[in-house]
Each structure stands twice: as C-alpha cells, then as structure tokens.
C-alpha cells in the first residue's frame, strides 16, 4: 500500500479522494469520468431498498458496474430492516460492487418521510439495528454516510457513530452539516473531527470541499482518513486529479483549458447517450453542460443555448460556434494590443 492509500474492511483504496453519491448524477457515465481522473473510491447514486426488493427494472439497471470502476461503493436507503437486508444481500451476491453503504444523511423530505436518510439520525438504536442486521447478512464491508446531527438540538454525530461502529460498520462518511441545514450554511469540520476522534474505523470528511486546498485543510483539521467531494466535482472532474496530486506532492496543478472542458463535455454526452438513449441522455446533459462551461467568457449566453439542446448534434453545433467566436475575439484582442 502507498503512503496515501487506506482500507475499508479488506478493500484497498489507492488515494484519499472519494466521490460522494449524488442523486440523478452518479450514474455509470459520470462515474467513468471520475475514475478516469483518478478518484480513489466512487459511490453510486442511492437506490431504494424497496425498489430492489420489488425487482424494479430501472433500479436493477442502476446496479451495473463497469470493470474500470473498482473500488466502488453502492449505496442503499430505507428504514425497514427486512427489506434493507434483502437489498444488501442482492448487492452482495448479484452485483460487482466492493462496498455497501447505508444512507443516513439524505435530507430530502420524500426520503425523510419514509423514515430513511437523515431521519435515522433521530433513532440511533434503530439505525444501529439496521447496520448490525446488514453486516451479519453480507460478506462485503458495510459503511454509513451520515451527518453531524439532525438539527441544532440533536447534534448526536458522536453517539451515533459509536453505535454504528459497535454494530459492525467498517467506515463512516460524515457530512459536516445537520439535516436542517440541508446544503446551506457552513460545514462544521470540528464536529466531524469529534466523530473521527470517537471511533477507530476510517472516517471520510464531507462538506465544503471544492479545491485541493480545501481537501488538505479538511484532512488536517479533522484527522480523517479521506475527503469526500460532491458538488465540487460537477463540471470540474479535474479537481479530482488536482486534489490527488496536491495531497501527494503539495504542488498545485494547472487549471483545465476550454479545449479540455469541451472535449470532456462531448465525451460525457456521448456516454450518457449510450447509457440512456439520445433523448433522455441529452436532456440530462443540459445540467452537466452548464457546469462544464461555468466561468468561460460570456458563459450565460452559452448556458442558455445548452439549456435548450435535444440532440448530440445540437451540443456539437453550440460548442463549435462558441469556439469560433472565441477565436475571433481573442485574435481581435491581440490585434488591439499590438
């Protein structure tokens, strides 16, 4: 194992950069790109235990794993022990995932109302019972993604973490916000440090990690084993490789060029079309395309055009037109400066 590698159970992870599960985003096309940029560990988007229990075709399709993706964590959510055990067994025996994660951090109302996600932070004993039952039913390591508490009156990250470790969890990912904060306000890395100090299993720090410098600061402040990056990767998977390199060498790599961004946007679109068909794939690509072009000259006009594309050809046309306009603008600027 290298200096920056670490383990979850018997699964070796080459570096300290982990990609968070993001609903509607972390499909195989997106994960492929994250792996290409050297992510140490990738999570799938969360799947419902009930959907797996009732053999929902779309959900079963979400459990496919490509050989390039290892190590990969597949995440399930639910609150009923029987169906959670069924879903975990299915992932254990019928998918190629390496780790099974239980979501106890999702703050979305629909998930909370079913007693899953962050709602489990309000019932530590039931949360621990789910983990214990799943750990006993599967061979793969079981992890939990959680928050520092449900709200300011229930900052129970430490007691929750201790119970989950005792129940057999192999690692924890801790988002430094409460459920009530959703994704607002500032992530509290000190509260994540308190969790790390309270358990002996690996802990990943999550929340407000957008740059390589953020990653190093979070690791130093919390003593955690790895950083988990979510929204910071959208449209900027270069930040994965930059963070891996920065943590290993201390050198800050160069930013991605417009050409590189456009090349990757085209590849991402092509993968989404292969995965979901052109109509659905390109509709999903609208959001990703907007992230890829963020920060470019007059990007609002470009984003507006991309928001209305329906085909892969539309994407090509929009990007090609923009590239030509940029060439002219830069040439005119250079002439003006002579």
PDB file of N, CA, C and O in Angstrom, residues 69-112:
ATOM      1  N   UNK A  69     -14.390   0.648 -12.750  1.00  0.00           N
ATOM      2  CA  UNK A  69     -14.866   1.463 -11.617  1.00  0.00           C
ATOM      3  C   UNK A  69     -14.345   1.072 -10.235  1.00  0.00           C
ATOM      4  O   UNK A  69     -14.541   1.804  -9.280  1.00  0.00           O
ATOM      5  N   UNK A  70     -13.720  -0.084 -10.131  1.00  0.00           N
ATOM      6  CA  UNK A  70     -13.305  -0.555  -8.798  1.00  0.00           C
ATOM      7  C   UNK A  70     -12.194   0.307  -8.207  1.00  0.00           C
ATOM      8  O   UNK A  70     -11.357   0.788  -8.942  1.00  0.00           O
ATOM      9  N   UNK A  71     -12.224   0.489  -6.858  1.00  0.00           N
ATOM     10  CA  UNK A  71     -13.276   0.073  -5.934  1.00  0.00           C
ATOM     11  C   UNK A  71     -14.499   0.995  -6.011  1.00  0.00           C
ATOM     12  O   UNK A  71     -14.353   2.191  -6.205  1.00  0.00           O
ATOM     13  N   UNK A  72     -15.659   0.382  -5.840  1.00  0.00           N
ATOM     14  CA  UNK A  72     -16.930   1.111  -5.963  1.00  0.00           C
ATOM     15  C   UNK A  72     -17.827   0.793  -4.772  1.00  0.00           C
ATOM     16  O   UNK A  72     -17.972  -0.364  -4.380  1.00  0.00           O
ATOM     17  N   UNK A  73     -18.438   1.844  -4.223  1.00  0.00           N
ATOM     18  CA  UNK A  73     -19.417   1.684  -3.138  1.00  0.00           C
ATOM     19  C   UNK A  73     -20.808   1.872  -3.709  1.00  0.00           C
ATOM     20  O   UNK A  73     -21.067   2.856  -4.392  1.00  0.00           O
ATOM     21  N   UNK A  74     -21.698   0.931  -3.435  1.00  0.00           N
ATOM     22  CA  UNK A  74     -23.086   1.065  -3.868  1.00  0.00           C
ATOM     23  C   UNK A  74     -23.924   1.441  -2.650  1.00  0.00           C
ATOM     24  O   UNK A  74     -23.819   0.811  -1.596  1.00  0.00           O
ATOM     25  N   UNK A  75     -24.740   2.484  -2.800  1.00  0.00           N
ATOM     26  CA  UNK A  75     -25.477   2.999  -1.649  1.00  0.00           C
ATOM     27  C   UNK A  75     -26.968   2.669  -1.716  1.00  0.00           C
ATOM     28  O   UNK A  75     -27.603   2.829  -2.758  1.00  0.00           O
ATOM     29  N   UNK A  76     -27.490   2.198  -0.593  1.00  0.00           N
ATOM     30  CA  UNK A  76     -28.939   1.930  -0.498  1.00  0.00           C
ATOM     31  C   UNK A  76     -29.539   2.808   0.605  1.00  0.00           C
ATOM     32  O   UNK A  76     -28.844   3.221   1.528  1.00  0.00           O
ATOM     33  N   UNK A  77     -30.850   3.069   0.469  1.00  0.00           N
ATOM     34  CA  UNK A  77     -31.536   3.785   1.547  1.00  0.00           C
ATOM     35  C   UNK A  77     -32.851   3.085   1.852  1.00  0.00           C
ATOM     36  O   UNK A  77     -33.454   2.451   0.992  1.00  0.00           O
ATOM     37  N   UNK A  78     -33.262   3.204   3.110  1.00  0.00           N
ATOM     38  CA  UNK A  78     -34.502   2.588   3.570  1.00  0.00           C
ATOM     39  C   UNK A  78     -34.492   2.584   5.086  1.00  0.00           C
ATOM     40  O   UNK A  78     -33.504   2.980   5.710  1.00  0.00           O
ATOM     41  N   UNK A  79     -35.588   2.133   5.696  1.00  0.00           N
ATOM     42  CA  UNK A  79     -35.621   2.108   7.165  1.00  0.00           C
ATOM     43  C   UNK A  79     -36.160   0.786   7.713  1.00  0.00           C
ATOM     44  O   UNK A  79     -36.132   0.551   8.910  1.00  0.00           O
ATOM     45  N   UNK A  80     -36.610  -0.070   6.812  1.00  0.00           N
ATOM     46  CA  UNK A  80     -37.197  -1.349   7.226  1.00  0.00           C
ATOM     47  C   UNK A  80     -36.097  -2.419   7.193  1.00  0.00           C
ATOM     48  O   UNK A  80     -35.509  -2.672   6.138  1.00  0.00           O
ATOM     49  N   UNK A  81     -35.823  -3.015   8.330  1.00  0.00           N
ATOM     50  CA  UNK A  81     -34.697  -3.956   8.433  1.00  0.00           C
ATOM     51  C   UNK A  81     -34.805  -5.090   7.410  1.00  0.00           C
ATOM     52  O   UNK A  81     -33.833  -5.409   6.716  1.00  0.00           O
ATOM     53  N   UNK A  82     -35.977  -5.662   7.274  1.00  0.00           N
ATOM     54  CA  UNK A  82     -36.148  -6.828   6.386  1.00  0.00           C
ATOM     55  C   UNK A  82     -35.791  -6.493   4.933  1.00  0.00           C
ATOM     56  O   UNK A  82     -35.036  -7.227   4.284  1.00  0.00           O
ATOM     57  N   UNK A  83     -36.318  -5.371   4.428  1.00  0.00           N
ATOM     58  CA  UNK A  83     -36.042  -5.031   3.021  1.00  0.00           C
ATOM     59  C   UNK A  83     -34.617  -4.500   2.845  1.00  0.00           C
ATOM     60  O   UNK A  83     -34.006  -4.691   1.791  1.00  0.00           O
ATOM     61  N   UNK A  84     -34.058  -3.855   3.864  1.00  0.00           N
ATOM     62  CA  UNK A  84     -32.663  -3.403   3.787  1.00  0.00           C
ATOM     63  C   UNK A  84     -31.722  -4.610   3.707  1.00  0.00           C
ATOM     64  O   UNK A  84     -30.761  -4.613   2.936  1.00  0.00           O
ATOM     65  N   UNK A  85     -32.011  -5.629   4.483  1.00  0.00           N
ATOM     66  CA  UNK A  85     -31.195  -6.856   4.441  1.00  0.00           C
ATOM     67  C   UNK A  85     -31.324  -7.523   3.071  1.00  0.00           C
ATOM     68  O   UNK A  85     -30.326  -7.939   2.471  1.00  0.00           O
ATOM     69  N   UNK A  86     -32.556  -7.587   2.550  1.00  0.00           N
ATOM     70  CA  UNK A  86     -32.766  -8.180   1.217  1.00  0.00           C
ATOM     71  C   UNK A  86     -31.949  -7.424   0.167  1.00  0.00           C
ATOM     72  O   UNK A  86     -31.242  -8.019  -0.645  1.00  0.00           O
ATOM     73  N   UNK A  87     -32.057  -6.081   0.184  1.00  0.00           N
ATOM     74  CA  UNK A  87     -31.354  -5.249  -0.804  1.00  0.00           C
ATOM     75  C   UNK A  87     -29.839  -5.410  -0.679  1.00  0.00           C
ATOM     76  O   UNK A  87     -29.131  -5.533  -1.686  1.00  0.00           O
ATOM     77  N   UNK A  88     -29.347  -5.436   0.550  1.00  0.00           N
ATOM     78  CA  UNK A  88     -27.902  -5.578   0.779  1.00  0.00           C
ATOM     79  C   UNK A  88     -27.402  -6.936   0.288  1.00  0.00           C
ATOM     80  O   UNK A  88     -26.333  -7.029  -0.329  1.00  0.00           O
ATOM     81  N   UNK A  89     -28.191  -7.978   0.532  1.00  0.00           N
ATOM     82  CA  UNK A  89     -27.809  -9.322   0.053  1.00  0.00           C
ATOM     83  C   UNK A  89     -27.734  -9.358  -1.467  1.00  0.00           C
ATOM     84  O   UNK A  89     -26.846  -9.978  -2.047  1.00  0.00           O
ATOM     85  N   UNK A  90     -28.705  -8.682  -2.100  1.00  0.00           N
ATOM     86  CA  UNK A  90     -28.712  -8.624  -3.568  1.00  0.00           C
ATOM     87  C   UNK A  90     -27.429  -7.954  -4.067  1.00  0.00           C
ATOM     88  O   UNK A  90     -26.763  -8.449  -4.983  1.00  0.00           O
ATOM     89  N   UNK A  91     -27.065  -6.820  -3.455  1.00  0.00           N
ATOM     90  CA  UNK A  91     -25.836  -6.122  -3.859  1.00  0.00           C
ATOM     91  C   UNK A  91     -24.607  -6.979  -3.572  1.00  0.00           C
ATOM     92  O   UNK A  91     -23.646  -6.976  -4.325  1.00  0.00           O
ATOM     93  N   UNK A  92     -24.658  -7.728  -2.492  1.00  0.00           N
ATOM     94  CA  UNK A  92     -23.528  -8.553  -2.069  1.00  0.00           C
ATOM     95  C   UNK A  92     -23.283  -9.713  -3.032  1.00  0.00           C
ATOM     96  O   UNK A  92     -22.151 -10.004  -3.395  1.00  0.00           O
ATOM     97  N   UNK A  93     -24.363 -10.335  -3.473  1.00  0.00           N
ATOM     98  CA  UNK A  93     -24.218 -11.571  -4.252  1.00  0.00           C
ATOM     99  C   UNK A  93     -24.427 -11.389  -5.757  1.00  0.00           C
ATOM    100  O   UNK A  93     -23.945 -12.191  -6.542  1.00  0.00           O
ATOM    101  N   UNK A  94     -25.150 -10.330  -6.150  1.00  0.00           N
ATOM    102  CA  UNK A  94     -25.507 -10.223  -7.571  1.00  0.00           C
ATOM    103  C   UNK A  94     -24.967  -8.984  -8.275  1.00  0.00           C
ATOM    104  O   UNK A  94     -25.310  -8.708  -9.412  1.00  0.00           O
ATOM    105  N   UNK A  95     -24.140  -8.206  -7.586  1.00  0.00           N
ATOM    106  CA  UNK A  95     -23.509  -7.065  -8.264  1.00  0.00           C
ATOM    107  C   UNK A  95     -22.009  -7.104  -7.981  1.00  0.00           C
ATOM    108  O   UNK A  95     -21.562  -7.777  -7.049  1.00  0.00           O
ATOM    109  N   UNK A  96     -21.259  -6.349  -8.778  1.00  0.00           N
ATOM    110  CA  UNK A  96     -19.798  -6.341  -8.643  1.00  0.00           C
ATOM    111  C   UNK A  96     -19.306  -5.213  -7.738  1.00  0.00           C
ATOM    112  O   UNK A  96     -18.124  -4.888  -7.746  1.00  0.00           O
ATOM    113  N   UNK A  97     -20.198  -4.597  -6.961  1.00  0.00           N
ATOM    114  CA  UNK A  97     -19.736  -3.525  -6.074  1.00  0.00           C
ATOM    115  C   UNK A  97     -18.778  -4.099  -5.023  1.00  0.00           C
ATOM    116  O   UNK A  97     -18.798  -5.300  -4.747  1.00  0.00           O
ATOM    117  N   UNK A  98     -17.944  -3.239  -4.451  1.00  0.00           N
ATOM    118  CA  UNK A  98     -16.953  -3.697  -3.473  1.00  0.00           C
ATOM    119  C   UNK A  98     -17.393  -3.435  -2.031  1.00  0.00           C
ATOM    120  O   UNK A  98     -16.973  -4.121  -1.112  1.00  0.00           O
ATOM    121  N   UNK A  99     -18.206  -2.382  -1.862  1.00  0.00           N
ATOM    122  CA  UNK A  99     -18.619  -1.939  -0.526  1.00  0.00           C
ATOM    123  C   UNK A  99     -20.110  -1.606  -0.592  1.00  0.00           C
ATOM    124  O   UNK A  99     -20.599  -1.121  -1.619  1.00  0.00           O
ATOM    125  N   UNK A 100     -20.833  -1.839   0.501  1.00  0.00           N
ATOM    126  CA  UNK A 100     -22.264  -1.494   0.569  1.00  0.00           C
ATOM    127  C   UNK A 100     -22.431  -0.374   1.594  1.00  0.00           C
ATOM    128  O   UNK A 100     -21.989  -0.503   2.747  1.00  0.00           O
ATOM    129  N   UNK A 101     -23.033   0.725   1.160  1.00  0.00           N
ATOM    130  CA  UNK A 101     -23.208   1.871   2.055  1.00  0.00           C
ATOM    131  C   UNK A 101     -24.684   2.090   2.369  1.00  0.00           C
ATOM    132  O   UNK A 101     -25.545   1.945   1.498  1.00  0.00           O
ATOM    133  N   UNK A 102     -24.959   2.452   3.608  1.00  0.00           N
ATOM    134  CA  UNK A 102     -26.332   2.756   4.029  1.00  0.00           C
ATOM    135  C   UNK A 102     -26.461   4.264   4.205  1.00  0.00           C
ATOM    136  O   UNK A 102     -25.685   4.880   4.941  1.00  0.00           O
ATOM    137  N   UNK A 103     -27.429   4.842   3.515  1.00  0.00           N
ATOM    138  CA  UNK A 103     -27.602   6.291   3.574  1.00  0.00           C
ATOM    139  C   UNK A 103     -28.359   6.695   4.843  1.00  0.00           C
ATOM    140  O   UNK A 103     -29.502   6.303   5.047  1.00  0.00           O
ATOM    141  N   UNK A 104     -27.680   7.486   5.672  1.00  0.00           N
ATOM    142  CA  UNK A 104     -28.328   8.059   6.858  1.00  0.00           C
ATOM    143  C   UNK A 104     -28.102   9.563   6.873  1.00  0.00           C
ATOM    144  O   UNK A 104     -28.112  10.198   7.931  1.00  0.00           O
ATOM    145  N   UNK A 105     -27.888  10.132   5.674  1.00  0.00           N
ATOM    146  CA  UNK A 105     -27.586  11.553   5.585  1.00  0.00           C
ATOM    147  C   UNK A 105     -28.478  12.350   4.660  1.00  0.00           C
ATOM    148  O   UNK A 105     -28.517  13.572   4.732  1.00  0.00           O
ATOM    149  N   UNK A 106     -29.216  11.668   3.762  1.00  0.00           N
ATOM    150  CA  UNK A 106     -30.019  12.400   2.782  1.00  0.00           C
ATOM    151  C   UNK A 106     -31.074  13.258   3.492  1.00  0.00           C
ATOM    152  O   UNK A 106     -31.852  12.760   4.308  1.00  0.00           O
ATOM    153  N   UNK A 107     -31.112  14.584   3.181  1.00  0.00           N
ATOM    154  CA  UNK A 107     -32.019  15.477   3.897  1.00  0.00           C
ATOM    155  C   UNK A 107     -33.358  15.719   3.194  1.00  0.00           C
ATOM    156  O   UNK A 107     -34.178  16.485   3.681  1.00  0.00           O
ATOM    157  N   UNK A 108     -33.575  15.075   2.032  1.00  0.00           N
ATOM    158  CA  UNK A 108     -34.754  15.367   1.207  1.00  0.00           C
ATOM    159  C   UNK A 108     -36.041  14.869   1.874  1.00  0.00           C
ATOM    160  O   UNK A 108     -36.094  13.758   2.407  1.00  0.00           O
ATOM    161  N   UNK A 109     -37.080  15.706   1.827  1.00  0.00           N
ATOM    162  CA  UNK A 109     -38.345  15.392   2.521  1.00  0.00           C
ATOM    163  C   UNK A 109     -38.912  14.018   2.191  1.00  0.00           C
ATOM    164  O   UNK A 109     -39.362  13.296   3.073  1.00  0.00           O
ATOM    165  N   UNK A 110     -38.933  13.688   0.904  1.00  0.00           N
ATOM    166  CA  UNK A 110     -39.524  12.416   0.467  1.00  0.00           C
ATOM    167  C   UNK A 110     -38.853  11.224   1.171  1.00  0.00           C
ATOM    168  O   UNK A 110     -39.509  10.264   1.582  1.00  0.00           O
ATOM    169  N   UNK A 111     -37.528  11.320   1.309  1.00  0.00           N
ATOM    170  CA  UNK A 111     -36.757  10.238   1.949  1.00  0.00           C
ATOM    171  C   UNK A 111     -36.986  10.253   3.468  1.00  0.00           C
ATOM    172  O   UNK A 111     -37.191   9.214   4.095  1.00  0.00           O
ATOM    173  N   UNK A 112     -37.005  11.453   4.041  1.00  0.00           N
ATOM    174  CA  UNK A 112     -37.217  11.610   5.492  1.00  0.00           C
ATOM    175  C   UNK A 112     -38.581  11.046   5.901  1.00  0.00           C
ATOM    176  O   UNK A 112     -38.716  10.354   6.909  1.00  0.00           O
TER     177      UNK A 112
END
